[in-house]
């Protein structure tokens, strides 16, 4: 038997790191959106900083998704 | 094979011998000629030739004598060539050497003796050839007609040694008449089919051709010899074969054997007729095994032609392979083509391909059982059955795995159920067309692929399908890959013995990933969920719900696409490798477009129909899922799946997703994980391999016995599948109630 424990460990570490990163960044984006709504509710406008933060967060997530697409579609390799 | 007749000088023809004492020879030759005319319904038969080329030479010279020599004699008012003046004789000699012949080109399947330069016929005639339509591989009669009009041959030859089709001799005769040519047919390669009344009407050369030649040792299956059949106006010239070509009458004894055996008095016997017919019937089998051009209409001749540029084989390799000693057909029907060198005719002449023919097959008593009709039909039948079964498996794979991508999105309301399965179906189909890597082995090394035969693949697929249906009925997600592996293991174990199963690979590729997948995905999802809830704890509820739902849709779509590229490809691999193993595709071929399309459609259709029972279990049964959890679970599952397939440790999608959902239940405080459901799921995973193996093994025991066995196994499998489906109908789960858990304490039983 030749179980590639090293590869399995790699899968675990990479999955954990990427998943946690994506979910945390996405959650931060959600927080930013939520913050913007709260700011607007109280002041009528503003919250542009929150919009920028949210955009950054979701762009980062989109980049990961695109990388996922790249991995899935063999024609890109 | 010598006999007393062999030692007797008997030049001349019946009643007109050069030597005395030929009365018995006359009797024998007359009997042989009578049998030949009776067998083929010909007006006249000349049975002295030793072989096909002798027969052709007699025919050529008979036509030359009739069309060139006789008119010259008439013009000179001479009765015999000896009466001609020297100058008339020189003119005649020049005319004889200046005639044209139109025949089928060698690379289209024509024969060397039809006027080609290396042969004496090519030195006698100015020859031109007609070919076949490159697009269809078929004879283009209009082109033959056009060529004949331009070339105006004295002799138009129809007949072939390697054209795997019927020829319409009525049309050929029309062409010959139009241009004033004599139609000669060399039927050596299909004479048995004419004698056996398989080729009739327009395809029977006897009533259409002026003159017909044949050998007696090919499809007539007699000893080596030849003969010329002709219409009565050529009879006199044909009988001048000796002294014209000076054929010596030595083979009559053999010819008599032929007459008695293949045809003549026996020709009317049903058994002989059956055997002759069989030579055509086996052809679908042969053409299934050979990637010869335009395969669909193959049931017309006993030949299959395989050009090197199609199959990437020279004549040498097939010859070596086909000359291998016989192997038991029951175990290895794929290798049916190997039962002995006598079963296959090979033409290495051009080194550009080879032909495989069936003439000897039904004749060889020792190998008839293996080479005959049933075995070859079995192969054809099997290929079709395996393809259908593989597509059925693909379909169950689709609806079994819809849940992997879409269960959480449906459960959280991110997507309406119908929309979710539609998106997943489209992405699965797209994924099928995107995948370029073909499975190199049917089982990925879990079984010894060299021992896997189509019946075993079929049996393995049945095991996988039935297990998929049973787990669907119970609403339990289980790995379709593991079911397929299990089915194959069982089938190979029973079909080829326990040594065919690589248990260490099973441990490595099935058991370890089965344990690791849910643990890794569960831990990752749990961590991600915990962090998502911690970070967004004070966020506004509507922001959380809508945004996470959007993220869920994106990650679920990625899972669907990845699923299409992986799982549809498995079925394509099974079908393609089956087609390769039976020779229909060349080794190393990519899946043909129809295979990709069919596999993609099967999995997409299955996905669209949605395994609602499994979706309910995964979306609602394991734990109640909120949208942040759904996102965390899907994102984790996607990451684990992609990481596993690109870092060289394949994990099962089903178990990854199930583990992620379980983990996300644990990661959210106060969420309730229904451990009973999780336990049942784990039990199903544990049972997947052995259960599918048991079904696959039983199916293999039946299916490897032959066509009847395959039919029985298929019918039983269809009945079982129908039974499981009917059981599901009693308590249907559909798009409308997929998110409602029944009030029973065992939701998974829905």
PDB file of N, CA and C in Angstrom, chain B residues 194-263:
ATOM      1  N   UNK B 194     -22.595 -16.313 -52.769  1.00  0.00           N
ATOM      2  CA  UNK B 194     -23.416 -16.463 -53.974  1.00  0.00           C
ATOM      3  C   UNK B 194     -24.018 -17.869 -53.986  1.00  0.00           C
ATOM      4  N   UNK B 195     -23.165 -18.866 -53.710  1.00  0.00           N
ATOM      5  CA  UNK B 195     -23.649 -20.245 -53.695  1.00  0.00           C
ATOM      6  C   UNK B 195     -24.706 -20.434 -52.622  1.00  0.00           C
ATOM      7  N   UNK B 196     -24.509 -19.784 -51.485  1.00  0.00           N
ATOM      8  CA  UNK B 196     -25.441 -19.937 -50.371  1.00  0.00           C
ATOM      9  C   UNK B 196     -26.661 -19.055 -50.499  1.00  0.00           C
ATOM     10  N   UNK B 197     -26.800 -18.384 -51.625  1.00  0.00           N
ATOM     11  CA  UNK B 197     -27.958 -17.522 -51.899  1.00  0.00           C
ATOM     12  C   UNK B 197     -28.077 -16.395 -50.867  1.00  0.00           C
ATOM     13  N   UNK B 198     -26.932 -15.947 -50.420  1.00  0.00           N
ATOM     14  CA  UNK B 198     -26.940 -14.764 -49.554  1.00  0.00           C
ATOM     15  C   UNK B 198     -26.908 -13.513 -50.423  1.00  0.00           C
ATOM     16  N   UNK B 199     -26.111 -13.587 -51.478  1.00  0.00           N
ATOM     17  CA  UNK B 199     -26.105 -12.501 -52.457  1.00  0.00           C
ATOM     18  C   UNK B 199     -27.053 -12.905 -53.589  1.00  0.00           C
ATOM     19  N   UNK B 200     -28.142 -12.223 -53.671  1.00  0.00           N
ATOM     20  CA  UNK B 200     -29.118 -12.581 -54.708  1.00  0.00           C
ATOM     21  C   UNK B 200     -29.480 -11.320 -55.489  1.00  0.00           C
ATOM     22  N   UNK B 201     -30.286 -11.497 -56.509  1.00  0.00           N
ATOM     23  CA  UNK B 201     -30.770 -10.355 -57.294  1.00  0.00           C
ATOM     24  C   UNK B 201     -29.622  -9.582 -57.925  1.00  0.00           C
ATOM     25  N   UNK B 202     -29.631  -8.277 -57.715  1.00  0.00           N
ATOM     26  CA  UNK B 202     -28.602  -7.431 -58.321  1.00  0.00           C
ATOM     27  C   UNK B 202     -27.206  -7.776 -57.816  1.00  0.00           C
ATOM     28  N   UNK B 203     -27.142  -8.463 -56.702  1.00  0.00           N
ATOM     29  CA  UNK B 203     -25.842  -8.720 -56.079  1.00  0.00           C
ATOM     30  C   UNK B 203     -25.303 -10.100 -56.430  1.00  0.00           C
ATOM     31  N   UNK B 204     -26.080 -10.857 -57.190  1.00  0.00           N
ATOM     32  CA  UNK B 204     -25.621 -12.154 -57.679  1.00  0.00           C
ATOM     33  C   UNK B 204     -24.966 -11.911 -59.041  1.00  0.00           C
ATOM     34  N   UNK B 205     -23.660 -12.176 -59.162  1.00  0.00           N
ATOM     35  CA  UNK B 205     -22.991 -11.828 -60.411  1.00  0.00           C
ATOM     36  C   UNK B 205     -23.375 -12.738 -61.581  1.00  0.00           C
ATOM     37  N   UNK B 206     -23.831 -13.961 -61.299  1.00  0.00           N
ATOM     38  CA  UNK B 206     -23.997 -14.952 -62.366  1.00  0.00           C
ATOM     39  C   UNK B 206     -24.931 -14.474 -63.482  1.00  0.00           C
ATOM     40  N   UNK B 207     -26.139 -13.978 -63.167  1.00  0.00           N
ATOM     41  CA  UNK B 207     -27.018 -13.580 -64.272  1.00  0.00           C
ATOM     42  C   UNK B 207     -26.574 -12.295 -64.960  1.00  0.00           C
ATOM     43  N   UNK B 208     -25.737 -11.514 -64.321  1.00  0.00           N
ATOM     44  CA  UNK B 208     -25.392 -10.211 -64.882  1.00  0.00           C
ATOM     45  C   UNK B 208     -24.077 -10.211 -65.655  1.00  0.00           C
ATOM     46  N   UNK B 209     -23.090 -10.951 -65.144  1.00  0.00           N
ATOM     47  CA  UNK B 209     -21.770 -10.881 -65.766  1.00  0.00           C
ATOM     48  C   UNK B 209     -21.707 -11.783 -66.994  1.00  0.00           C
ATOM     49  N   UNK B 210     -20.873 -11.381 -67.983  1.00  0.00           N
ATOM     50  CA  UNK B 210     -20.629 -12.271 -69.111  1.00  0.00           C
ATOM     51  C   UNK B 210     -19.809 -13.472 -68.659  1.00  0.00           C
ATOM     52  N   UNK B 211     -18.889 -13.170 -67.735  1.00  0.00           N
ATOM     53  CA  UNK B 211     -17.964 -14.234 -67.323  1.00  0.00           C
ATOM     54  C   UNK B 211     -17.592 -14.014 -65.853  1.00  0.00           C
ATOM     55  N   UNK B 212     -17.518 -15.106 -65.126  1.00  0.00           N
ATOM     56  CA  UNK B 212     -17.279 -15.026 -63.685  1.00  0.00           C
ATOM     57  C   UNK B 212     -16.168 -16.000 -63.310  1.00  0.00           C
ATOM     58  N   UNK B 213     -15.249 -15.557 -62.489  1.00  0.00           N
ATOM     59  CA  UNK B 213     -14.206 -16.477 -62.014  1.00  0.00           C
ATOM     60  C   UNK B 213     -14.290 -16.600 -60.505  1.00  0.00           C
ATOM     61  N   UNK B 214     -13.775 -17.697 -60.008  1.00  0.00           N
ATOM     62  CA  UNK B 214     -13.732 -17.850 -58.551  1.00  0.00           C
ATOM     63  C   UNK B 214     -12.674 -18.877 -58.181  1.00  0.00           C
ATOM     64  N   UNK B 215     -12.274 -18.825 -56.944  1.00  0.00           N
ATOM     65  CA  UNK B 215     -11.491 -19.927 -56.392  1.00  0.00           C
ATOM     66  C   UNK B 215     -12.454 -20.824 -55.636  1.00  0.00           C
ATOM     67  N   UNK B 216     -11.969 -21.972 -55.243  1.00  0.00           N
ATOM     68  CA  UNK B 216     -12.841 -22.883 -54.503  1.00  0.00           C
ATOM     69  C   UNK B 216     -12.418 -22.986 -53.041  1.00  0.00           C
ATOM     70  N   UNK B 217     -11.337 -22.295 -52.694  1.00  0.00           N
ATOM     71  CA  UNK B 217     -10.791 -22.511 -51.351  1.00  0.00           C
ATOM     72  C   UNK B 217     -11.008 -21.315 -50.429  1.00  0.00           C
ATOM     73  N   UNK B 218     -11.741 -20.333 -50.878  1.00  0.00           N
ATOM     74  CA  UNK B 218     -11.999 -19.216 -49.956  1.00  0.00           C
ATOM     75  C   UNK B 218     -13.368 -19.413 -49.319  1.00  0.00           C
ATOM     76  N   UNK B 219     -14.362 -18.689 -49.807  1.00  0.00           N
ATOM     77  CA  UNK B 219     -15.672 -18.826 -49.151  1.00  0.00           C
ATOM     78  C   UNK B 219     -16.385 -20.113 -49.505  1.00  0.00           C
ATOM     79  N   UNK B 220     -15.903 -20.829 -50.542  1.00  0.00           N
ATOM     80  CA  UNK B 220     -16.490 -22.140 -50.816  1.00  0.00           C
ATOM     81  C   UNK B 220     -15.901 -23.190 -49.894  1.00  0.00           C
ATOM     82  N   UNK B 221     -14.793 -22.828 -49.262  1.00  0.00           N
ATOM     83  CA  UNK B 221     -14.177 -23.623 -48.215  1.00  0.00           C
ATOM     84  C   UNK B 221     -13.789 -25.036 -48.675  1.00  0.00           C
ATOM     85  N   UNK B 222     -13.333 -25.139 -49.901  1.00  0.00           N
ATOM     86  CA  UNK B 222     -12.847 -26.420 -50.377  1.00  0.00           C
ATOM     87  C   UNK B 222     -11.338 -26.381 -50.513  1.00  0.00           C
ATOM     88  N   UNK B 223     -10.744 -27.425 -51.096  1.00  0.00           N
ATOM     89  CA  UNK B 223      -9.310 -27.416 -51.376  1.00  0.00           C
ATOM     90  C   UNK B 223      -8.992 -26.359 -52.430  1.00  0.00           C
ATOM     91  N   UNK B 224      -7.708 -26.084 -52.558  1.00  0.00           N
ATOM     92  CA  UNK B 224      -7.286 -25.020 -53.454  1.00  0.00           C
ATOM     93  C   UNK B 224      -7.575 -25.369 -54.912  1.00  0.00           C
ATOM     94  N   UNK B 225      -8.302 -24.460 -55.579  1.00  0.00           N
ATOM     95  CA  UNK B 225      -8.623 -24.664 -56.981  1.00  0.00           C
ATOM     96  C   UNK B 225      -9.346 -23.429 -57.500  1.00  0.00           C
ATOM     97  N   UNK B 226      -9.663 -23.442 -58.800  1.00  0.00           N
ATOM     98  CA  UNK B 226     -10.371 -22.300 -59.359  1.00  0.00           C
ATOM     99  C   UNK B 226     -11.320 -22.743 -60.446  1.00  0.00           C
ATOM    100  N   UNK B 227     -12.149 -21.839 -60.934  1.00  0.00           N
ATOM    101  CA  UNK B 227     -13.030 -22.181 -62.049  1.00  0.00           C
ATOM    102  C   UNK B 227     -13.547 -20.914 -62.730  1.00  0.00           C
ATOM    103  N   UNK B 228     -14.031 -21.137 -63.943  1.00  0.00           N
ATOM    104  CA  UNK B 228     -14.592 -20.038 -64.714  1.00  0.00           C
ATOM    105  C   UNK B 228     -16.032 -20.406 -65.055  1.00  0.00           C
ATOM    106  N   UNK B 229     -16.956 -19.476 -64.795  1.00  0.00           N
ATOM    107  CA  UNK B 229     -18.351 -19.668 -65.163  1.00  0.00           C
ATOM    108  C   UNK B 229     -18.678 -18.613 -66.216  1.00  0.00           C
ATOM    109  N   UNK B 230     -19.482 -18.988 -67.207  1.00  0.00           N
ATOM    110  CA  UNK B 230     -19.758 -17.981 -68.226  1.00  0.00           C
ATOM    111  C   UNK B 230     -21.106 -18.208 -68.864  1.00  0.00           C
ATOM    112  N   UNK B 231     -21.532 -17.179 -69.599  1.00  0.00           N
ATOM    113  CA  UNK B 231     -22.751 -17.324 -70.370  1.00  0.00           C
ATOM    114  C   UNK B 231     -22.404 -18.089 -71.650  1.00  0.00           C
ATOM    115  N   UNK B 232     -23.434 -18.630 -72.304  1.00  0.00           N
ATOM    116  CA  UNK B 232     -23.161 -19.640 -73.332  1.00  0.00           C
ATOM    117  C   UNK B 232     -22.339 -19.102 -74.506  1.00  0.00           C
ATOM    118  N   UNK B 233     -22.471 -17.790 -74.807  1.00  0.00           N
ATOM    119  CA  UNK B 233     -21.737 -17.296 -75.975  1.00  0.00           C
ATOM    120  C   UNK B 233     -20.225 -17.295 -75.768  1.00  0.00           C
ATOM    121  N   UNK B 234     -19.803 -17.377 -74.500  1.00  0.00           N
ATOM    122  CA  UNK B 234     -18.358 -17.412 -74.245  1.00  0.00           C
ATOM    123  C   UNK B 234     -17.861 -18.836 -73.998  1.00  0.00           C
ATOM    124  N   UNK B 235     -18.798 -19.798 -73.945  1.00  0.00           N
ATOM    125  CA  UNK B 235     -18.438 -21.150 -73.518  1.00  0.00           C
ATOM    126  C   UNK B 235     -17.326 -21.755 -74.375  1.00  0.00           C
ATOM    127  N   UNK B 236     -17.460 -21.574 -75.676  1.00  0.00           N
ATOM    128  CA  UNK B 236     -16.489 -22.190 -76.573  1.00  0.00           C
ATOM    129  C   UNK B 236     -15.086 -21.644 -76.314  1.00  0.00           C
ATOM    130  N   UNK B 237     -14.987 -20.320 -76.142  1.00  0.00           N
ATOM    131  CA  UNK B 237     -13.672 -19.708 -75.911  1.00  0.00           C
ATOM    132  C   UNK B 237     -13.107 -20.114 -74.550  1.00  0.00           C
ATOM    133  N   UNK B 238     -14.002 -20.179 -73.548  1.00  0.00           N
ATOM    134  CA  UNK B 238     -13.540 -20.542 -72.212  1.00  0.00           C
ATOM    135  C   UNK B 238     -12.983 -21.964 -72.222  1.00  0.00           C
ATOM    136  N   UNK B 239     -13.633 -22.840 -72.971  1.00  0.00           N
ATOM    137  CA  UNK B 239     -13.170 -24.224 -73.012  1.00  0.00           C
ATOM    138  C   UNK B 239     -11.817 -24.366 -73.711  1.00  0.00           C
ATOM    139  N   UNK B 240     -11.385 -23.288 -74.368  1.00  0.00           N
ATOM    140  CA  UNK B 240     -10.052 -23.335 -74.974  1.00  0.00           C
ATOM    141  C   UNK B 240      -8.978 -22.940 -73.963  1.00  0.00           C
ATOM    142  N   UNK B 241      -9.384 -22.819 -72.689  1.00  0.00           N
ATOM    143  CA  UNK B 241      -8.421 -22.486 -71.626  1.00  0.00           C
ATOM    144  C   UNK B 241      -7.170 -23.327 -71.756  1.00  0.00           C
ATOM    145  N   UNK B 242      -7.362 -24.584 -72.022  1.00  0.00           N
ATOM    146  CA  UNK B 242      -6.253 -25.432 -72.416  1.00  0.00           C
ATOM    147  C   UNK B 242      -6.564 -25.860 -73.844  1.00  0.00           C
ATOM    148  N   UNK B 243      -5.779 -25.467 -74.792  1.00  0.00           N
ATOM    149  CA  UNK B 243      -4.360 -25.081 -74.751  1.00  0.00           C
ATOM    150  C   UNK B 243      -4.097 -23.574 -74.644  1.00  0.00           C
ATOM    151  N   UNK B 244      -5.128 -22.724 -74.659  1.00  0.00           N
ATOM    152  CA  UNK B 244      -4.857 -21.295 -74.770  1.00  0.00           C
ATOM    153  C   UNK B 244      -3.945 -20.824 -73.635  1.00  0.00           C
ATOM    154  N   UNK B 245      -4.335 -21.131 -72.414  1.00  0.00           N
ATOM    155  CA  UNK B 245      -3.496 -20.760 -71.280  1.00  0.00           C
ATOM    156  C   UNK B 245      -2.765 -21.994 -70.770  1.00  0.00           C
ATOM    157  N   UNK B 246      -3.118 -23.117 -71.387  1.00  0.00           N
ATOM    158  CA  UNK B 246      -2.497 -24.392 -71.075  1.00  0.00           C
ATOM    159  C   UNK B 246      -2.560 -24.721 -69.589  1.00  0.00           C
ATOM    160  N   UNK B 247      -3.748 -24.800 -69.125  1.00  0.00           N
ATOM    161  CA  UNK B 247      -3.963 -25.261 -67.766  1.00  0.00           C
ATOM    162  C   UNK B 247      -3.950 -26.775 -67.824  1.00  0.00           C
ATOM    163  N   UNK B 248      -3.270 -27.380 -66.897  1.00  0.00           N
ATOM    164  CA  UNK B 248      -3.220 -28.827 -66.906  1.00  0.00           C
ATOM    165  C   UNK B 248      -4.199 -29.370 -65.886  1.00  0.00           C
ATOM    166  N   UNK B 249      -4.905 -30.356 -66.330  1.00  0.00           N
ATOM    167  CA  UNK B 249      -5.982 -30.863 -65.492  1.00  0.00           C
ATOM    168  C   UNK B 249      -5.423 -31.766 -64.403  1.00  0.00           C
ATOM    169  N   UNK B 250      -5.112 -31.201 -63.292  1.00  0.00           N
ATOM    170  CA  UNK B 250      -4.578 -32.040 -62.220  1.00  0.00           C
ATOM    171  C   UNK B 250      -5.407 -31.931 -60.946  1.00  0.00           C
ATOM    172  N   UNK B 251      -6.281 -30.995 -60.892  1.00  0.00           N
ATOM    173  CA  UNK B 251      -6.946 -30.748 -59.625  1.00  0.00           C
ATOM    174  C   UNK B 251      -8.372 -31.247 -59.580  1.00  0.00           C
ATOM    175  N   UNK B 252      -8.725 -31.993 -60.574  1.00  0.00           N
ATOM    176  CA  UNK B 252     -10.130 -32.362 -60.616  1.00  0.00           C
ATOM    177  C   UNK B 252     -10.571 -33.104 -59.376  1.00  0.00           C
ATOM    178  N   UNK B 253      -9.681 -33.959 -58.907  1.00  0.00           N
ATOM    179  CA  UNK B 253     -10.040 -34.721 -57.724  1.00  0.00           C
ATOM    180  C   UNK B 253     -10.397 -33.797 -56.574  1.00  0.00           C
ATOM    181  N   UNK B 254      -9.599 -32.753 -56.446  1.00  0.00           N
ATOM    182  CA  UNK B 254      -9.865 -31.809 -55.377  1.00  0.00           C
ATOM    183  C   UNK B 254     -11.174 -31.070 -55.592  1.00  0.00           C
ATOM    184  N   UNK B 255     -11.354 -30.694 -56.846  1.00  0.00           N
ATOM    185  CA  UNK B 255     -12.552 -29.941 -57.136  1.00  0.00           C
ATOM    186  C   UNK B 255     -13.791 -30.763 -56.798  1.00  0.00           C
ATOM    187  N   UNK B 256     -13.665 -32.043 -57.042  1.00  0.00           N
ATOM    188  CA  UNK B 256     -14.802 -32.899 -56.731  1.00  0.00           C
ATOM    189  C   UNK B 256     -15.101 -32.858 -55.223  1.00  0.00           C
ATOM    190  N   UNK B 257     -14.024 -32.817 -54.446  1.00  0.00           N
ATOM    191  CA  UNK B 257     -14.224 -32.706 -53.006  1.00  0.00           C
ATOM    192  C   UNK B 257     -14.983 -31.426 -52.681  1.00  0.00           C
ATOM    193  N   UNK B 258     -14.566 -30.363 -53.348  1.00  0.00           N
ATOM    194  CA  UNK B 258     -15.212 -29.076 -53.105  1.00  0.00           C
ATOM    195  C   UNK B 258     -16.693 -29.157 -53.414  1.00  0.00           C
ATOM    196  N   UNK B 259     -16.962 -29.699 -54.573  1.00  0.00           N
ATOM    197  CA  UNK B 259     -18.359 -29.764 -55.003  1.00  0.00           C
ATOM    198  C   UNK B 259     -19.199 -30.517 -53.981  1.00  0.00           C
ATOM    199  N   UNK B 260     -18.671 -31.655 -53.581  1.00  0.00           N
ATOM    200  CA  UNK B 260     -19.453 -32.462 -52.669  1.00  0.00           C
ATOM    201  C   UNK B 260     -19.615 -31.793 -51.318  1.00  0.00           C
ATOM    202  N   UNK B 261     -18.632 -31.005 -50.969  1.00  0.00           N
ATOM    203  CA  UNK B 261     -18.597 -30.523 -49.614  1.00  0.00           C
ATOM    204  C   UNK B 261     -19.318 -29.189 -49.412  1.00  0.00           C
ATOM    205  N   UNK B 262     -18.894 -28.223 -50.163  1.00  0.00           N
ATOM    206  CA  UNK B 262     -19.428 -26.893 -49.901  1.00  0.00           C
ATOM    207  C   UNK B 262     -20.768 -26.682 -50.566  1.00  0.00           C
ATOM    208  N   UNK B 263     -20.970 -27.345 -51.672  1.00  0.00           N
ATOM    209  CA  UNK B 263     -22.132 -26.971 -52.442  1.00  0.00           C
ATOM    210  C   UNK B 263     -22.657 -28.167 -53.207  1.00  0.00           C
TER     211      UNK B 263
END
